[in-house]
XYZ file of C-alpha atoms in Angstrom:
684
model
C 26.631 -6.334 28.087
C 27.098 -3.053 29.372
C 24.286 -2.343 27.535
C 22.745 1.174 29.152
C 25.717 3.494 29.794
C 27.496 5.955 27.470
C 30.611 5.513 25.580
C 32.628 6.838 23.472
C 34.256 5.826 19.842
C 36.672 8.393 19.177
C 35.074 11.790 18.334
C 31.032 10.103 18.564
C 29.264 9.219 22.344
C 27.219 6.525 21.694
C 23.789 6.906 23.968
C 21.773 3.699 24.108
C 19.525 4.364 26.618
C 18.509 7.237 24.074
C 18.878 5.268 21.120
C 21.271 8.274 20.161
C 24.871 8.617 18.374
C 25.867 12.324 19.316
C 29.341 13.740 16.631
C 30.040 17.389 17.705
C 26.481 18.805 17.167
C 24.931 16.499 15.012
C 22.221 13.727 16.992
C 21.628 10.452 15.137
C 18.614 8.378 16.069
C 19.063 4.857 15.681
C 17.047 2.272 15.813
C 16.506 0.036 18.759
C 18.171 -3.376 17.024
C 20.823 -1.066 14.973
C 21.744 0.054 18.721
C 22.039 -3.439 20.155
C 23.965 -4.789 17.371
C 26.673 -2.238 18.091
C 26.366 -2.415 21.741
C 27.262 -6.243 21.090
C 29.905 -5.769 18.765
C 31.787 -3.272 21.054
C 31.397 -5.537 23.882
C 33.044 -8.230 21.932
C 35.195 -5.625 20.187
C 38.555 -7.092 18.520
C 36.785 -10.275 17.953
C 35.183 -11.731 15.074
C 31.607 -12.383 15.084
C 29.154 -13.978 12.420
C 25.887 -12.699 11.742
C 24.348 -15.910 13.685
C 25.858 -15.323 16.913
C 24.448 -12.299 16.705
C 21.187 -13.180 16.122
C 21.256 -15.997 18.751
C 22.741 -14.263 21.180
C 20.140 -10.745 20.949
C 17.167 -12.946 20.009
C 17.498 -15.951 21.022
C 14.619 -18.118 19.550
C 12.872 -15.478 17.191
C 12.377 -15.731 13.557
C 15.106 -12.888 12.610
C 16.782 -13.231 9.251
C 20.291 -11.919 8.652
C 19.167 -9.217 6.748
C 18.625 -7.615 10.251
C 22.165 -7.538 10.895
C 23.383 -6.070 7.375
C 21.048 -3.262 7.477
C 22.519 -2.423 11.160
C 26.258 -2.763 9.940
C 25.039 -0.340 6.586
C 23.587 2.201 9.074
C 26.282 2.364 11.275
C 28.826 2.620 8.778
C 26.938 5.604 7.171
C 26.443 7.345 10.817
C 30.166 6.473 11.528
C 31.260 7.500 7.748
C 33.221 4.272 7.817
C 34.286 2.942 4.194
C 33.859 -1.240 4.230
C 37.197 -1.492 2.075
C 39.157 0.791 4.390
C 37.360 0.090 7.678
C 38.350 2.454 11.072
C 35.236 1.302 12.610
C 33.132 -2.202 11.726
C 35.735 -4.664 9.530
C 34.413 -7.442 7.568
C 35.889 -10.710 7.648
C 35.196 -12.052 4.729
C 33.032 -15.643 5.216
C 33.070 -15.276 9.078
C 31.484 -12.455 10.382
C 32.295 -8.886 11.683
C 34.650 -7.147 13.896
C 34.657 -3.874 15.496
C 38.173 -2.632 16.244
C 38.094 0.893 17.437
C 39.316 1.750 20.599
C 36.095 2.436 22.804
C 36.163 4.399 26.176
C 33.150 3.642 28.680
C 31.886 6.042 30.693
C 31.152 4.016 33.503
C 30.546 0.097 33.991
C 27.837 -1.469 31.680
C 24.917 -3.887 32.382
C 24.601 -7.457 30.554
C 23.678 -8.026 27.232
C 20.769 -9.866 28.602
C 19.484 -6.825 30.719
C 19.320 -5.146 27.542
C 17.705 -7.428 25.607
C 14.858 -8.232 28.300
C 13.641 -4.700 27.687
C 12.365 -5.315 24.521
C 9.437 -7.034 24.751
C 7.964 -10.085 22.657
C 5.811 -9.169 19.311
C 2.549 -9.731 20.828
C 3.220 -7.405 23.662
C 4.909 -4.922 21.203
C 1.603 -5.211 19.154
C -0.691 -4.610 22.699
C 1.377 -1.662 22.920
C 0.745 -0.374 19.555
C -2.593 -0.245 19.759
C -2.894 1.122 22.985
C -0.936 3.752 21.675
C 1.563 3.548 25.169
C 5.355 4.973 23.699
C 4.109 5.031 19.804
C 7.047 6.418 18.651
C 9.896 4.670 20.697
C 8.323 1.596 19.433
C 6.991 1.805 15.819
C 10.896 1.185 14.540
C 10.761 -2.099 16.623
C 7.527 -3.403 14.963
C 9.077 -2.331 11.791
C 12.115 -4.715 11.849
C 10.116 -7.570 13.744
C 7.115 -7.738 11.447
C 9.134 -6.804 8.425
C 7.380 -9.162 6.010
C 8.740 -12.326 4.870
C 9.834 -13.318 1.295
C 9.784 -16.322 -0.831
C 12.934 -15.056 -2.802
C 16.101 -16.342 -1.355
C 19.621 -13.949 -1.422
C 22.086 -15.574 -3.297
C 24.464 -12.519 -2.846
C 26.980 -11.897 -0.753
C 27.306 -7.593 -0.864
C 29.652 -5.454 0.478
C 28.792 -1.981 0.443
C 30.359 1.654 1.292
C 29.719 4.924 1.025
C 31.073 6.908 -1.940
C 29.724 10.481 -0.601
C 29.360 11.112 3.274
C 27.453 14.819 2.166
C 23.745 14.250 3.226
C 22.135 16.365 0.042
C 22.756 17.259 -3.260
C 24.674 14.134 -4.941
C 23.498 12.474 -8.024
C 23.900 10.546 -10.737
C 27.505 8.231 -9.637
C 29.598 6.412 -12.905
C 32.263 4.114 -12.370
C 35.053 4.372 -14.926
C 36.022 1.496 -17.550
C 38.666 0.633 -15.377
C 36.553 0.336 -12.339
C 39.043 2.603 -10.243
C 37.312 5.873 -9.897
C 33.857 7.379 -10.228
C 31.957 10.699 -11.456
C 29.249 12.207 -9.953
C 27.388 15.229 -9.926
C 27.583 17.870 -6.376
C 25.245 20.528 -5.807
C 25.089 23.303 -3.219
C 23.933 27.037 -3.315
C 26.849 28.079 -5.567
C 25.939 25.552 -8.233
C 26.785 22.479 -9.750
C 30.361 20.696 -9.682
C 31.639 17.469 -11.828
C 33.168 15.447 -9.144
C 35.376 12.794 -9.607
C 36.303 10.189 -6.508
C 39.194 8.018 -6.406
C 37.289 4.106 -5.131
C 38.891 2.940 -2.004
C 40.316 6.164 -0.665
C 37.416 7.944 -1.627
C 39.586 11.184 -2.374
C 37.402 13.683 -4.204
C 38.357 16.469 -6.624
C 36.232 19.185 -8.932
C 36.426 18.360 -12.504
C 33.958 21.207 -13.577
C 32.300 23.646 -11.837
C 28.233 25.445 -13.391
C 25.730 27.566 -12.163
C 23.279 25.775 -14.104
C 22.255 22.350 -13.981
C 24.730 19.607 -14.770
C 22.693 16.780 -15.907
C 24.226 12.596 -16.002
C 27.660 12.339 -16.734
C 28.957 9.222 -18.596
C 32.509 7.573 -19.525
C 33.024 7.511 -23.210
C 36.843 5.879 -22.279
C 39.323 6.666 -19.477
C 40.068 10.275 -20.551
C 36.259 11.115 -22.101
C 33.218 12.168 -19.922
C 30.056 13.575 -21.463
C 27.552 14.581 -19.646
C 24.180 17.529 -20.114
C 24.580 21.350 -19.371
C 21.106 22.927 -18.854
C 20.105 26.379 -18.740
C 16.428 26.611 -17.934
C 14.358 23.700 -20.167
C 17.337 23.669 -23.065
C 20.509 21.330 -22.376
C 23.663 20.675 -24.674
C 25.648 17.679 -24.491
C 29.346 18.273 -23.939
C 32.457 16.150 -23.627
C 35.192 16.859 -20.761
C 38.669 15.472 -21.874
C 40.035 14.877 -18.571
C 44.226 14.893 -19.477
C 43.625 18.269 -20.618
C 40.283 19.511 -18.751
C 38.949 20.838 -21.917
C 35.399 21.092 -22.608
C 33.937 20.379 -26.122
C 30.204 21.091 -26.867
C 28.624 18.551 -29.131
C 26.136 19.081 -31.793
C 23.028 17.363 -29.943
C 20.490 19.933 -28.405
C 17.134 19.090 -26.522
C 14.403 20.407 -24.184
C 14.913 18.999 -20.627
C 17.395 16.373 -20.947
C 17.053 14.070 -17.988
C 19.278 11.308 -18.058
C 22.487 10.231 -20.511
C 23.545 6.259 -20.769
C 25.963 4.382 -23.198
C 25.842 1.105 -24.766
C 28.619 -1.229 -23.273
C 30.806 -0.658 -26.646
C 30.023 3.309 -26.203
C 29.039 3.535 -29.786
C 25.810 4.535 -29.161
C 24.259 6.899 -26.470
C 20.385 7.116 -24.986
C 19.297 10.513 -24.330
C 15.859 10.587 -22.127
C 14.168 14.069 -22.507
C 11.028 16.028 -22.521
C 8.591 17.301 -19.680
C 7.440 14.963 -16.759
C 4.056 13.147 -18.715
C 5.982 13.355 -21.971
C 9.418 11.421 -21.770
C 10.684 10.336 -24.724
C 14.433 8.946 -25.739
C 16.804 9.374 -28.616
C 19.502 7.062 -29.900
C 22.770 8.986 -30.823
C 25.932 7.969 -32.679
C 28.906 8.731 -30.294
C 30.896 9.347 -33.234
C 29.023 12.255 -34.582
C 26.033 12.655 -32.635
C 23.446 12.368 -35.512
C 20.483 10.683 -34.148
C 19.603 6.839 -35.166
C 16.131 6.651 -36.325
C 13.885 4.935 -33.442
C 10.060 4.732 -32.952
C 8.399 7.621 -31.027
C 7.207 5.818 -27.259
C 4.786 8.036 -25.581
C 5.671 8.357 -21.569
C 9.109 6.346 -22.246
C 11.900 6.888 -19.346
C 14.367 4.790 -17.975
C 15.843 3.883 -20.879
C 18.748 1.627 -21.092
C 20.960 -0.539 -23.475
C 21.245 -4.274 -23.292
C 24.824 -4.869 -22.060
C 25.463 -6.699 -25.547
C 22.062 -6.784 -27.569
C 20.919 -4.157 -29.441
C 18.060 -4.138 -27.224
C 16.496 -0.625 -25.662
C 14.806 -1.256 -22.307
C 12.676 0.894 -21.093
C 8.932 2.446 -18.851
C 6.321 4.057 -20.545
C 3.232 5.121 -19.348
C -0.170 3.605 -20.979
C -3.387 5.717 -21.957
C -4.714 4.909 -18.661
C -2.014 5.987 -17.008
C -0.621 3.172 -16.066
C 3.200 1.662 -16.581
C 4.688 -0.655 -19.033
C 8.269 -2.283 -19.025
C 9.355 -2.640 -22.639
C 11.810 -3.788 -24.996
C 12.697 -2.414 -28.582
C 15.385 -4.430 -30.877
C 16.657 -1.474 -32.966
C 18.230 -3.784 -35.692
C 14.406 -5.426 -36.426
C 12.436 -2.772 -35.153
C 10.416 -5.166 -32.258
C 8.674 -3.755 -29.755
C 7.263 -6.005 -26.763
C 5.635 -5.320 -23.476
C 7.181 -7.617 -21.272
C 5.702 -8.941 -17.867
C 7.475 -7.355 -15.097
C 6.219 -7.606 -11.966
C 7.407 -5.133 -9.836
C 5.529 -2.871 -8.127
C 7.145 0.357 -8.321
C 10.568 1.133 -10.500
C 13.329 3.145 -9.218
C 16.306 2.654 -11.450
C 17.675 0.283 -14.258
C 20.652 -0.597 -15.233
C 22.437 -3.511 -17.633
C 24.173 -6.311 -16.312
C 24.866 -8.895 -19.068
C 23.577 -10.156 -22.061
C 19.745 -10.390 -21.648
C 19.994 -9.499 -17.743
C 19.319 -6.149 -15.510
C 19.406 -4.924 -12.390
C 16.288 -3.209 -10.990
C 15.426 -0.991 -8.252
C 12.292 -0.882 -6.834
C 9.438 -2.080 -4.447
C 8.284 -5.237 -4.336
C 5.401 -6.725 -2.020
C 6.095 -3.637 0.553
C 10.071 -3.812 0.208
C 12.539 -1.809 -1.403
C 15.061 -3.792 -2.926
C 17.566 -4.492 -5.662
C 17.062 -7.547 -7.807
C 18.960 -9.015 -10.879
C 16.484 -9.359 -13.490
C 16.527 -12.106 -16.368
C 14.465 -10.799 -19.270
C 14.059 -13.654 -21.301
C 13.244 -16.233 -17.723
C 11.195 -13.445 -16.196
C 12.772 -14.220 -13.120
C 14.052 -11.944 -10.210
C 16.767 -13.031 -8.126
C 16.817 -10.745 -5.198
C 20.527 -9.188 -4.137
C 19.666 -6.221 -1.485
C 17.248 -4.622 0.722
C 16.761 -1.133 1.627
C 16.361 -0.368 5.173
C 12.998 0.990 6.521
C 12.182 4.430 5.154
C 14.846 3.837 2.477
C 15.391 3.787 -1.787
C 18.008 2.799 -4.136
C 17.901 5.050 -7.437
C 20.393 5.758 -10.260
C 22.228 2.280 -10.691
C 25.663 1.990 -12.423
C 27.276 -1.060 -13.058
C 30.766 -2.105 -13.425
C 31.043 -5.634 -14.864
C 34.805 -6.193 -14.648
C 34.652 -5.418 -10.609
C 30.829 -6.688 -9.859
C 30.284 -3.337 -8.429
C 27.309 -1.420 -8.564
C 27.336 2.846 -7.521
C 23.511 4.058 -6.880
C 22.052 6.811 -4.704
C 20.607 5.827 -1.064
C 17.593 8.220 -0.839
C 16.155 8.430 2.955
C 13.023 10.016 3.599
C 10.715 10.480 6.410
C 7.598 12.472 6.099
C 5.041 13.406 8.901
C 1.631 14.675 9.388
C 1.051 18.221 10.749
C -1.585 20.687 11.242
C -2.374 24.206 11.898
C -5.542 25.024 13.734
C -6.869 21.645 14.100
C -9.052 20.472 16.509
C -6.177 17.811 17.297
C -2.656 17.300 18.087
C -0.242 15.325 15.873
C 2.238 14.606 18.470
C 2.104 11.126 19.098
C 0.646 9.936 15.357
C 3.716 10.440 13.325
C 6.501 7.542 13.246
C 10.095 6.754 12.150
C 8.447 6.189 8.552
C 6.240 7.578 5.799
C 2.893 8.615 7.572
C 0.723 10.933 4.881
C -2.295 11.504 3.068
C -4.472 12.362 6.202
C -7.916 13.455 6.324
C -10.199 14.043 9.158
C -13.139 12.687 9.811
C -15.291 15.475 12.338
C -18.433 13.076 12.636
C -16.041 10.445 13.793
C -13.414 12.738 15.851
C -10.861 10.588 14.108
C -7.835 11.503 11.764
C -7.173 8.561 9.001
C -4.065 8.555 7.472
C -1.668 6.180 5.451
C 1.801 4.885 6.706
C 4.273 2.137 5.929
C 5.386 1.782 9.068
C 4.808 -1.978 8.903
C 6.712 -2.240 5.584
C 3.735 -1.654 3.424
C 1.042 0.913 3.365
C -1.744 0.605 5.394
C -4.670 2.946 6.845
C -4.553 3.617 10.178
C -6.902 6.034 12.537
C -5.899 8.332 15.907
C -8.729 9.447 18.223
C -7.660 10.500 21.454
C -4.375 9.451 21.813
C -4.891 5.782 20.357
C -3.730 4.464 17.363
C -5.142 1.515 15.490
C -4.353 -0.207 11.963
C -7.286 -0.465 10.294
C -6.416 -2.470 6.997
C -4.493 -4.978 6.424
C -3.779 -4.879 2.576
C -0.113 -5.208 1.968
C -0.164 -2.429 -0.681
C 2.852 -0.008 -2.311
C 1.031 3.508 -1.817
C -2.442 4.495 -0.482
C -4.001 7.691 -1.817
C -5.725 9.974 -0.101
C -8.978 8.405 1.051
C -12.428 10.329 0.819
C -15.389 9.997 3.721
C -18.926 9.991 3.209
C -20.476 10.919 6.825
C -23.601 9.689 5.546
C -22.398 6.182 4.945
C -20.117 6.031 7.822
C -17.407 4.706 4.771
C -14.145 5.459 3.642
C -13.196 5.053 -0.056
C -9.387 5.219 -1.422
C -7.563 3.744 -4.008
C -3.972 1.408 -3.547
C -1.673 0.238 -6.229
C -0.200 -3.084 -6.551
C 1.585 -4.505 -9.176
C 0.655 -1.592 -11.429
C -2.913 -1.995 -10.636
C -5.042 0.693 -9.177
C -7.508 -0.698 -6.997
C -10.742 1.301 -5.234
C -11.949 0.205 -2.435
C -14.403 1.221 0.040
C -14.237 0.425 4.143
C -16.686 0.583 5.956
C -15.945 1.979 9.464
C -18.335 -0.045 11.526
C -17.546 -3.205 11.084
C -13.663 -2.564 9.790
C -15.089 -5.060 6.337
C -14.339 -3.910 2.744
C -17.196 -3.871 0.863
C -15.879 -2.905 -2.679
C -12.846 -3.765 -4.827
C -12.608 -2.948 -7.995
C -9.815 -2.223 -10.200
C -9.982 0.969 -11.964
C -9.264 1.075 -15.476
C -7.382 4.576 -15.302
C -5.260 6.022 -12.347
C -8.058 7.905 -10.489
C -7.668 10.340 -7.744
C -10.483 10.373 -5.406
C -12.315 13.864 -5.119
C -15.823 13.338 -3.102
C -18.773 11.295 -2.475
C -22.255 11.843 -4.238
C -24.331 9.539 -1.301
C -27.524 10.228 -2.936
C -26.555 8.893 -6.091
C -24.392 6.242 -4.497
C -21.187 6.684 -5.659
C -17.927 9.308 -5.878
C -16.029 11.502 -8.056
C -12.642 11.277 -9.596
C -10.289 12.751 -11.390
C -8.229 10.852 -14.448
C -6.215 11.697 -17.353
C -7.924 11.692 -20.590
C -5.864 12.439 -23.754
C -3.441 14.864 -22.264
C -5.778 16.451 -19.769
C -7.919 15.633 -16.919
C -11.964 14.312 -16.933
C -14.027 14.352 -13.799
C -15.977 11.123 -13.963
C -18.585 9.553 -11.806
C -18.099 6.128 -10.496
C -21.606 4.395 -9.909
C -21.142 1.969 -6.960
C -24.302 -0.053 -8.269
C -23.573 -0.395 -11.840
C -19.988 -0.488 -10.647
C -19.135 1.750 -13.902
C -17.493 5.348 -14.980
C -19.493 8.200 -16.505
C -17.202 11.362 -17.799
C -19.415 14.661 -16.059
C -16.830 17.608 -16.275
C -14.025 17.839 -19.030
C -10.522 19.358 -18.323
C -11.776 19.556 -14.925
C -9.914 18.489 -11.340
C -8.997 19.227 -7.774
C -12.303 19.461 -6.326
C -15.888 18.161 -7.003
C -18.020 19.646 -4.040
C -22.361 19.117 -4.426
C -24.352 21.917 -2.322
C -27.964 21.050 -1.426
C -29.046 22.938 -3.962
C -28.236 20.153 -6.704
C -25.280 23.062 -7.456
C -21.764 21.432 -8.102
C -18.477 23.246 -7.739
C -15.442 22.046 -9.562
C -12.083 23.077 -11.037
C -11.240 24.221 -14.330
C -7.412 22.615 -15.217
C -6.932 25.067 -18.281
C -8.159 28.720 -17.075
C -7.630 28.119 -13.491
C -10.887 29.155 -12.790
C -13.603 27.594 -9.910
C -16.590 26.756 -12.285
C -20.252 26.786 -10.852
C -23.100 23.975 -12.415
C -26.017 25.063 -11.863
C -29.387 22.680 -11.269
C -30.392 23.818 -14.862
C -27.003 22.700 -16.151
C -25.420 26.140 -16.921
C -22.083 26.391 -16.162
C -20.146 29.452 -15.153
C -16.745 30.645 -13.870
C -17.070 32.057 -10.321
C -13.528 32.697 -9.425
C -10.306 33.224 -11.021
C -7.272 31.542 -8.638
C -3.733 33.402 -8.999
C -1.179 32.635 -10.503
C 0.989 31.720 -7.400
C -1.699 29.210 -6.880
C -1.039 26.895 -9.864
C -0.951 24.110 -10.091
C -3.467 22.626 -6.985
C -3.740 18.923 -6.291
C -6.686 17.282 -5.292
C -7.735 18.595 -1.974
C -5.804 21.150 -1.394
C -8.851 23.439 -2.640
C -12.310 22.971 -1.460
C -15.998 24.274 -0.521
C -17.146 24.885 2.665
C -20.941 26.547 2.400
C -20.012 29.647 0.769
C -16.625 30.053 1.141
C -13.750 28.685 -1.177
C -10.601 27.711 0.350
C -7.216 27.153 -1.435
C -3.521 26.579 -0.699
C -1.700 29.595 -2.288
C 2.304 30.490 -2.338
C 2.224 33.907 -1.786
C 4.676 36.690 -1.550
C 5.044 36.167 2.541
C 5.085 32.186 1.771
C 3.039 29.053 2.115
C -0.938 29.969 2.924
C -4.332 29.213 3.051
C -6.935 31.640 1.506
C -10.484 32.142 1.916
C -12.759 33.552 -0.536
C -16.427 34.257 0.405
C -18.356 33.556 -3.188
C -20.585 36.211 -3.348
C -17.926 39.326 -2.382
C -15.228 37.426 -3.876
C -12.524 38.748 -1.923
C -9.443 36.345 -0.539
C -8.611 36.550 3.149
C -5.355 34.834 4.240
C -6.458 32.699 7.164
C -3.494 30.066 7.866
C 0.011 30.328 7.546
C 1.462 27.176 6.482
C 5.182 25.551 6.450
C 6.640 26.444 2.892
C 7.113 22.785 2.312
C 3.798 21.331 3.299
C 1.652 19.461 0.960
C -1.874 20.319 2.303
C -4.319 16.888 2.362
C -7.372 18.141 4.300
C -8.517 21.546 4.675
C -11.447 22.032 7.390
C -13.140 24.522 9.422
C -14.477 23.389 12.857
C -15.235 26.857 15.083
C -12.047 28.385 12.549
C -10.623 26.926 9.210
C -7.778 24.508 9.787
C -5.458 22.125 7.458
C -3.481 18.939 8.020
C -0.517 18.494 5.577
C 2.447 16.199 4.896
C 5.445 17.651 5.494
C 8.864 15.903 4.643
C 11.384 15.358 7.652
C 14.124 13.429 6.551
C 15.576 13.930 3.360
C 19.052 12.157 3.557
C 20.841 11.535 0.133
C 24.388 9.659 -0.162
C 26.551 7.567 -2.862
C 27.007 4.203 -2.366
C 29.026 1.373 -3.853
C 28.076 -2.418 -3.224
C 30.252 -5.305 -4.683
C 28.450 -8.294 -5.328
C 29.914 -11.596 -4.692
C 27.493 -14.748 -6.629
C 27.181 -16.708 -3.411
C 26.181 -16.311 0.153
C 28.508 -15.647 2.441
C 27.904 -17.795 5.952
């Protein structure tokens, strides 16, 4: 095809060579495969092209699923602000394929598609280039798509997707009306919050109610009635909006931190999820008088939904070990059950039909939406997210078989201030985070999901290499032992926190231990052949010592966390989580507070404070912004040593000739409301 020259599609300028699409001052970076799909459709404009035709033309002989095409069309429609129901750019022809219908203006003759595809090397060649760190940022997205994990699950559904909102942030809580022709959601900006109604198909939106304070989780009671929560600070109240008269009535129920509302199919009961983080609960109300219906209290209960027909509530809850379980509670008979639920991370749940749920989450490294049959414990995949994307806030309309939800795309990069290295070629288009610098090896080690799963990678002198092959769903910040030249880290798969020790010399995993609690690793103690970690313990945190030899944990400091530092004089420094003090434990066992953290530095996360020599470093949100402070313990005088980006989440504090900090930085945070119509059989 004519694939290397620029061309115009309406007001959009497409630059295939640079993988960019421009609209006025906006610039969209497009994955190479998505750009190839666009160019192929444009070359065959006004023709109906099937998914298989596109695959055969662009990637002949390669094992690539049709999901690549589905994701490409979805991403292109988002960029062009196009609608599957009322398309102006890409039309879906039922059971046949896609057709590019917008006029195109070519700036100069374009080359053959064969010339363009020859620019993209084979999988083995990509890997070779990747591991020698040549053009890492350019090839990262190609590697993601080519190496995206296969799954045994089939897709027995055809999904047609369109955008509901086109703003990139500040939209939440979509809910489809009983008739299926309208949708309400909350839009927010610097001026406050707006309850907004959108007409499906036309996407015409209008404001229903505005507020300076937070609006939460609108749901429909009828075609004319919407209920939602209005929150001022921590105090929330439930209100009801009558649409024909545009009048609002306050209901009698009030609560702290109302997070989410949902109704039973017949709208006679309302589930209210409330509470601070870690202290979630749900309350069941009668919608006639908003009086509570008696149900037990479940610790940490969240994402609660009612079954579409049965008197059953499904919810997630935290165990006393910090893990998450999936539960059902039968309101009529008072029966609570913990159910088998093989999803690694759950983002949202919505009722479908009797005994069936929609589940959005992450499983085997892939973020997806499934139809879950509770009784049979069977998952049927419906829709995969694009790399870097997750789906939240599911809302289902049974009569039209439509799902409304929020698409969230995030890209996290690694940054540094004052470090003895640069991060110019380290970051990918995916999430790269939890970095630690190994000064002895002059290497940066970090976690990344650029292959679809989270793995550990290392960067040294411009070369980047994957050093694990674990296929996990998250890897927490690792800790390094210079004495043993080993890394310890925790990772999560299927709701299990696993402690692993990696020998950096030979690349072997020497320990693979299932932790009894969710652990935040703090530091090694090479002399005692073990490490320290903090974990939740009856509402607070405790620091434990884990012995590699005995493979068991012993508590060493109550109400403690953030750091554990051993000195050569057999002293230990750690953080007091209650008083926000740096504590010192002398060799004789006596404990004293040595420095009081300012209020602006609270709360701290592990590795956002450390001891280096006789100096205490910590991250502070001061009047001048986010900074790194240094305190010489004897003088007790704090000194500002580094200015940090305001949104930086520090993962490593070190000192070469001068102090330095490594941090995670959110660079892409895109949120849009999406509507998917789900058909029961796959369209060829």
